[in-house]
């Protein structure tokens, strides 16, 4: 007789596990076909009350769980190949699991990243989803945090700060009030928090051009500091060049949020990378052809000082906080 866990897996997740190597989730392991490429592995967990709110739609929770891992793969220049998932639940009801599995399956197909296996467990605590994703790069071509050199351009994709502002809206308070009747702006920011946009389409371009790269998960300021420390360099950022969405720009211009909240809030899941100056024009052209927005925001400098953010007059912006921290 099948256990409750076996029934849950068969009902909700076997339809998502379409790769032949997953064996329909009927075995204790899966087979990921070997090739001449390097296998890149990354893992991230999202936890109720930390990375998503208890009343967030289940399909967006599933999408976020997978996409934060795909964001890491994209920053490494890796093409998604597959993933395994551990799901810790307080209860196993249709109302939550059906839309969760639907969202997971839709994204698995959208990004070509098949479910290969995993585990389901019960917990008295918060819901937790942990995903380990696998991607491929040509041999020796994974882009590390290490590799930035003095003179390189510092580049980010997309816009910065939206997700942190979306969370602030869901929590109520000044940011929600400041948007007033801007329903579209409010919904865009909330969606950026709930459903990240991993820059998978830029992975090959990152692999071809970047000297160093990582995704922005804990905040631009803090993640830039991590990249600089790994590369043994410093950085200078033109604060006005940091790309903002119209809604975020309006909130900053109105004084509802400061620059620190935008660059230290986290959950952006954009790519931060460094590009040699003599390759920047070709990189920007390749990014345009890939349909991915990129912005040059500063320069890598020699030295070991912390990154500096400069205002329009060249004055340094002092940041009390660089990023979100779990501990």
Short mmCIF file of C-alpha atoms in Angstrom, two decimals, residues 4-309:
data_model
loop_
_atom_site.label_atom_id
_atom_site.label_comp_id
_atom_site.label_asym_id
_atom_site.label_seq_id
_atom_site.Cartn_x
_atom_site.Cartn_y
_atom_site.Cartn_z
CA UNK A 4 0.80 9.27 2.20
CA UNK A 5 4.10 10.68 1.00
CA UNK A 6 4.15 8.38 -2.04
CA UNK A 7 0.62 9.44 -2.91
CA UNK A 8 1.50 13.11 -2.53
CA UNK A 9 4.54 12.75 -4.80
CA UNK A 10 2.62 10.79 -7.42
CA UNK A 11 -0.30 13.20 -7.46
CA UNK A 12 1.46 16.54 -7.48
CA UNK A 13 5.05 16.14 -8.59
CA UNK A 14 5.32 13.10 -10.87
CA UNK A 15 3.70 15.11 -13.69
CA UNK A 16 6.46 17.73 -13.28
CA UNK A 17 9.28 15.14 -13.47
CA UNK A 18 9.28 14.70 -17.24
CA UNK A 19 13.00 13.99 -17.71
CA UNK A 20 13.58 10.27 -18.41
CA UNK A 21 16.35 10.26 -15.81
CA UNK A 22 13.82 11.05 -13.09
CA UNK A 23 12.16 7.61 -13.59
CA UNK A 24 8.79 9.15 -12.77
CA UNK A 25 10.02 9.74 -9.20
CA UNK A 26 9.69 6.02 -8.48
CA UNK A 27 13.30 5.44 -7.40
CA UNK A 28 15.64 6.71 -4.67
CA UNK A 29 17.87 8.57 -7.14
CA UNK A 30 17.89 10.02 -10.63
CA UNK A 31 20.31 9.97 -13.54
CA UNK A 32 21.60 13.22 -15.00
CA UNK A 33 23.16 12.43 -18.37
CA UNK A 34 26.87 13.21 -18.47
CA UNK A 35 28.40 15.30 -21.24
CA UNK A 36 31.66 17.02 -22.01
CA UNK A 37 30.47 20.16 -20.22
CA UNK A 38 31.12 21.14 -16.61
CA UNK A 39 28.26 20.53 -14.20
CA UNK A 40 27.50 23.62 -12.09
CA UNK A 41 25.62 23.02 -8.83
CA UNK A 42 23.86 25.58 -6.67
CA UNK A 43 21.37 25.39 -3.81
CA UNK A 44 19.06 27.84 -2.09
CA UNK A 45 16.21 27.46 0.37
CA UNK A 46 13.27 29.77 0.91
CA UNK A 47 11.45 29.86 4.24
CA UNK A 48 7.99 31.11 5.16
CA UNK A 49 8.20 34.41 7.00
CA UNK A 50 11.72 35.07 5.70
CA UNK A 51 11.59 34.79 1.90
CA UNK A 52 7.84 34.70 1.39
CA UNK A 53 4.77 35.60 3.43
CA UNK A 54 2.26 33.05 4.77
CA UNK A 55 -0.53 34.36 2.52
CA UNK A 56 1.54 34.60 -0.68
CA UNK A 57 -0.06 32.65 -3.55
CA UNK A 58 1.36 29.09 -3.60
CA UNK A 59 2.24 29.23 -7.32
CA UNK A 60 4.44 32.30 -6.73
CA UNK A 61 6.18 30.53 -3.85
CA UNK A 62 7.04 27.62 -6.16
CA UNK A 63 8.28 29.96 -8.87
CA UNK A 64 10.45 31.90 -6.44
CA UNK A 65 11.96 28.70 -5.01
CA UNK A 66 13.11 27.60 -8.45
CA UNK A 67 13.98 31.01 -9.86
CA UNK A 68 16.36 32.06 -7.09
CA UNK A 69 18.44 29.03 -8.02
CA UNK A 70 18.19 29.73 -11.75
CA UNK A 71 19.45 33.24 -10.99
CA UNK A 72 22.61 31.75 -9.47
CA UNK A 73 23.12 29.54 -12.52
CA UNK A 74 22.69 32.48 -14.90
CA UNK A 75 25.31 34.49 -13.00
CA UNK A 76 27.73 31.61 -13.42
CA UNK A 77 27.12 31.50 -17.17
CA UNK A 78 25.38 28.12 -16.83
CA UNK A 79 22.43 26.73 -18.80
CA UNK A 80 19.81 25.06 -16.53
CA UNK A 81 19.64 21.27 -16.73
CA UNK A 82 17.58 19.99 -13.79
CA UNK A 83 16.81 20.28 -10.09
CA UNK A 84 15.92 18.34 -6.96
CA UNK A 85 13.62 19.70 -4.25
CA UNK A 86 12.99 19.17 -0.56
CA UNK A 87 9.59 20.37 0.59
CA UNK A 88 8.75 20.74 4.30
CA UNK A 89 5.01 21.19 4.92
CA UNK A 90 2.74 21.59 7.94
CA UNK A 91 -0.10 19.93 6.04
CA UNK A 92 -0.68 18.43 2.60
CA UNK A 93 -3.90 19.93 1.27
CA UNK A 94 -5.07 20.35 -2.32
CA UNK A 95 -5.75 24.06 -1.91
CA UNK A 96 -2.02 24.78 -1.45
CA UNK A 97 -0.31 21.89 -3.26
CA UNK A 98 -2.24 22.06 -6.53
CA UNK A 99 -1.29 25.64 -7.41
CA UNK A 100 2.22 25.10 -6.01
CA UNK A 101 2.79 22.10 -8.29
CA UNK A 102 1.22 23.92 -11.24
CA UNK A 103 3.54 26.92 -10.83
CA UNK A 104 6.56 24.68 -10.38
CA UNK A 105 5.72 22.66 -13.49
CA UNK A 106 5.11 25.73 -15.63
CA UNK A 107 8.46 27.22 -14.67
CA UNK A 108 10.29 23.91 -15.08
CA UNK A 109 9.05 23.84 -18.68
CA UNK A 110 9.60 27.56 -19.28
CA UNK A 111 13.26 27.43 -18.24
CA UNK A 112 14.04 23.91 -19.48
CA UNK A 113 14.97 22.75 -15.97
CA UNK A 114 13.34 19.43 -15.13
CA UNK A 115 12.45 18.11 -11.69
CA UNK A 116 14.67 15.07 -11.07
CA UNK A 117 13.68 14.08 -7.54
CA UNK A 118 13.71 15.18 -3.94
CA UNK A 119 11.98 14.64 -0.63
CA UNK A 120 8.81 15.69 1.19
CA UNK A 121 8.66 15.95 4.97
CA UNK A 122 6.24 17.24 7.59
CA UNK A 123 7.16 20.03 9.95
CA UNK A 124 5.46 21.84 12.84
CA UNK A 125 7.36 24.97 11.86
CA UNK A 126 7.29 27.25 8.82
CA UNK A 127 6.99 25.91 5.29
CA UNK A 128 10.39 25.51 3.67
CA UNK A 129 11.40 24.71 0.10
CA UNK A 130 15.01 23.83 -0.66
CA UNK A 131 16.10 23.38 -4.26
CA UNK A 132 19.42 22.22 -5.64
CA UNK A 133 19.77 23.10 -9.32
CA UNK A 134 22.19 21.81 -11.91
CA UNK A 135 23.47 23.67 -14.95
CA UNK A 136 26.06 23.24 -17.67
CA UNK A 137 28.94 25.40 -18.89
CA UNK A 138 31.70 24.68 -21.39
CA UNK A 139 34.74 23.17 -19.63
CA UNK A 140 36.44 25.68 -17.35
CA UNK A 141 34.04 28.50 -18.27
CA UNK A 142 32.03 28.93 -15.07
CA UNK A 143 32.25 32.61 -14.08
CA UNK A 144 33.39 33.03 -10.49
CA UNK A 145 33.24 35.98 -8.08
CA UNK A 146 36.99 35.97 -8.35
CA UNK A 147 38.37 37.60 -11.50
CA UNK A 148 37.47 41.32 -11.44
CA UNK A 149 40.41 43.56 -12.34
CA UNK A 150 41.08 47.27 -11.93
CA UNK A 151 39.53 49.18 -14.82
CA UNK A 152 36.69 46.72 -15.43
CA UNK A 153 33.18 48.12 -15.78
CA UNK A 154 30.69 47.16 -13.05
CA UNK A 155 27.37 46.19 -14.57
CA UNK A 156 23.95 45.14 -13.30
CA UNK A 157 20.94 43.75 -15.11
CA UNK A 158 17.39 45.00 -14.75
CA UNK A 159 16.46 47.36 -11.94
CA UNK A 160 17.53 47.40 -8.30
CA UNK A 161 15.44 47.69 -5.13
CA UNK A 162 12.03 46.70 -6.47
CA UNK A 163 11.65 43.48 -4.48
CA UNK A 164 12.51 45.09 -1.14
CA UNK A 165 9.93 47.79 -1.85
CA UNK A 166 7.38 45.14 -2.83
CA UNK A 167 7.86 43.46 0.53
CA UNK A 168 7.51 46.82 2.27
CA UNK A 169 4.18 47.33 0.50
CA UNK A 170 2.89 43.93 1.61
CA UNK A 171 3.91 44.77 5.17
CA UNK A 172 2.03 48.08 5.02
CA UNK A 173 3.31 51.43 6.22
CA UNK A 174 4.96 54.40 4.55
CA UNK A 175 5.90 52.83 1.22
CA UNK A 176 2.38 51.54 0.57
CA UNK A 177 0.88 54.90 1.52
CA UNK A 178 3.35 56.86 -0.61
CA UNK A 179 2.26 55.10 -3.81
CA UNK A 180 -1.26 56.42 -3.32
CA UNK A 181 -3.39 55.54 -6.33
CA UNK A 182 -0.51 54.07 -8.36
CA UNK A 183 -2.02 50.60 -8.49
CA UNK A 184 0.16 49.48 -11.40
CA UNK A 185 3.35 50.56 -9.64
CA UNK A 186 2.31 48.85 -6.43
CA UNK A 187 1.48 45.57 -8.20
CA UNK A 188 4.71 45.64 -10.19
CA UNK A 189 6.80 45.98 -7.02
CA UNK A 190 4.89 43.21 -5.25
CA UNK A 191 5.34 40.92 -8.24
CA UNK A 192 9.08 41.64 -8.28
CA UNK A 193 9.21 40.44 -4.67
CA UNK A 194 7.10 37.36 -5.22
CA UNK A 195 8.36 36.23 -8.63
CA UNK A 196 12.01 37.06 -9.47
CA UNK A 197 13.13 37.25 -13.11
CA UNK A 198 16.27 35.12 -13.43
CA UNK A 199 18.39 36.34 -16.32
CA UNK A 200 18.78 32.90 -17.84
CA UNK A 201 18.83 34.35 -21.35
CA UNK A 202 22.01 36.23 -20.50
CA UNK A 203 23.95 33.21 -19.22
CA UNK A 204 25.97 32.64 -22.39
CA UNK A 205 26.78 36.34 -22.67
CA UNK A 206 27.99 36.37 -19.06
CA UNK A 207 30.12 33.31 -19.80
CA UNK A 208 31.61 34.93 -22.89
CA UNK A 209 32.38 38.38 -21.49
CA UNK A 210 32.35 38.66 -17.67
CA UNK A 211 35.56 38.60 -15.64
CA UNK A 212 33.53 38.03 -12.43
CA UNK A 213 29.83 37.68 -11.64
CA UNK A 214 27.27 36.78 -9.00
CA UNK A 215 23.57 37.29 -8.54
CA UNK A 216 22.22 40.07 -6.33
CA UNK A 217 20.27 38.27 -3.62
CA UNK A 218 21.14 40.02 -0.35
CA UNK A 219 21.45 43.58 -1.68
CA UNK A 220 23.60 45.30 -4.30
CA UNK A 221 25.88 47.02 -1.79
CA UNK A 222 26.63 43.89 0.21
CA UNK A 223 26.96 41.58 -2.77
CA UNK A 224 29.30 44.01 -4.51
CA UNK A 225 31.44 44.00 -1.37
CA UNK A 226 31.54 40.19 -1.52
CA UNK A 227 32.59 40.19 -5.18
CA UNK A 228 35.29 42.79 -4.53
CA UNK A 229 36.64 40.86 -1.54
CA UNK A 230 36.81 37.63 -3.57
CA UNK A 231 38.66 39.45 -6.36
CA UNK A 232 40.92 41.50 -4.08
CA UNK A 233 39.78 44.82 -5.55
CA UNK A 234 37.83 47.95 -4.65
CA UNK A 235 35.02 49.72 -6.50
CA UNK A 236 33.48 53.13 -7.08
CA UNK A 237 29.79 53.33 -7.94
CA UNK A 238 27.92 56.30 -9.40
CA UNK A 239 24.76 56.16 -7.30
CA UNK A 240 22.71 57.97 -9.94
CA UNK A 241 23.58 55.27 -12.46
CA UNK A 242 22.02 52.47 -10.39
CA UNK A 243 18.97 51.54 -12.51
CA UNK A 244 15.59 52.05 -10.85
CA UNK A 245 12.08 51.27 -11.99
CA UNK A 246 9.78 54.28 -12.36
CA UNK A 247 7.96 53.31 -9.15
CA UNK A 248 11.19 52.99 -7.14
CA UNK A 249 12.52 56.26 -8.59
CA UNK A 250 9.31 58.05 -7.62
CA UNK A 251 9.50 56.71 -4.07
CA UNK A 252 13.11 57.82 -3.73
CA UNK A 253 12.44 61.25 -5.25
CA UNK A 254 9.52 61.74 -2.85
CA UNK A 255 11.65 60.88 0.16
CA UNK A 256 9.67 57.78 1.11
CA UNK A 257 12.74 55.56 0.77
CA UNK A 258 16.43 56.34 0.84
CA UNK A 259 19.24 55.08 -1.33
CA UNK A 260 20.32 52.61 1.35
CA UNK A 261 16.94 50.85 1.34
CA UNK A 262 17.27 50.35 -2.42
CA UNK A 263 20.82 48.97 -2.53
CA UNK A 264 20.74 47.00 0.73
CA UNK A 265 17.24 45.53 0.70
CA UNK A 266 17.90 42.27 -1.11
CA UNK A 267 15.78 39.88 -3.19
CA UNK A 268 16.65 41.59 -6.50
CA UNK A 269 17.96 38.42 -8.20
CA UNK A 270 19.62 40.49 -10.87
CA UNK A 271 23.16 39.78 -12.13
CA UNK A 272 26.11 41.82 -10.92
CA UNK A 273 29.16 41.41 -13.16
CA UNK A 274 32.42 43.01 -14.18
CA UNK A 275 33.37 43.48 -17.83
CA UNK A 276 36.82 44.47 -19.16
CA UNK A 277 36.62 47.99 -20.60
CA UNK A 278 37.80 46.92 -24.04
CA UNK A 279 35.00 44.33 -24.24
CA UNK A 280 32.15 46.39 -22.82
CA UNK A 281 30.73 47.60 -26.17
CA UNK A 282 30.58 44.04 -27.50
CA UNK A 283 29.03 42.84 -24.22
CA UNK A 284 26.36 45.55 -24.31
CA UNK A 285 25.52 44.67 -27.91
CA UNK A 286 25.26 40.96 -27.09
CA UNK A 287 22.99 41.77 -24.13
CA UNK A 288 20.74 43.88 -26.37
CA UNK A 289 20.48 41.03 -28.85
CA UNK A 290 19.54 38.73 -25.95
CA UNK A 291 16.83 41.19 -24.93
CA UNK A 292 18.37 41.76 -21.50
CA UNK A 293 18.66 45.26 -19.97
CA UNK A 294 22.15 46.02 -18.58
CA UNK A 295 23.54 49.18 -16.99
CA UNK A 296 27.12 50.23 -16.29
CA UNK A 297 27.15 51.67 -12.76
CA UNK A 298 30.81 52.03 -11.82
CA UNK A 299 34.42 50.95 -12.09
CA UNK A 300 36.62 48.37 -10.42
CA UNK A 301 39.57 50.00 -8.65
CA UNK A 302 42.86 48.69 -7.34
CA UNK A 303 43.06 48.24 -3.57
CA UNK A 304 41.18 46.56 -0.79
CA UNK A 305 38.90 49.35 0.43
CA UNK A 306 35.15 48.83 0.71
CA UNK A 307 33.12 49.85 -2.37
CA UNK A 308 32.25 53.54 -2.44
CA UNK A 309 28.93 54.98 -3.61
#
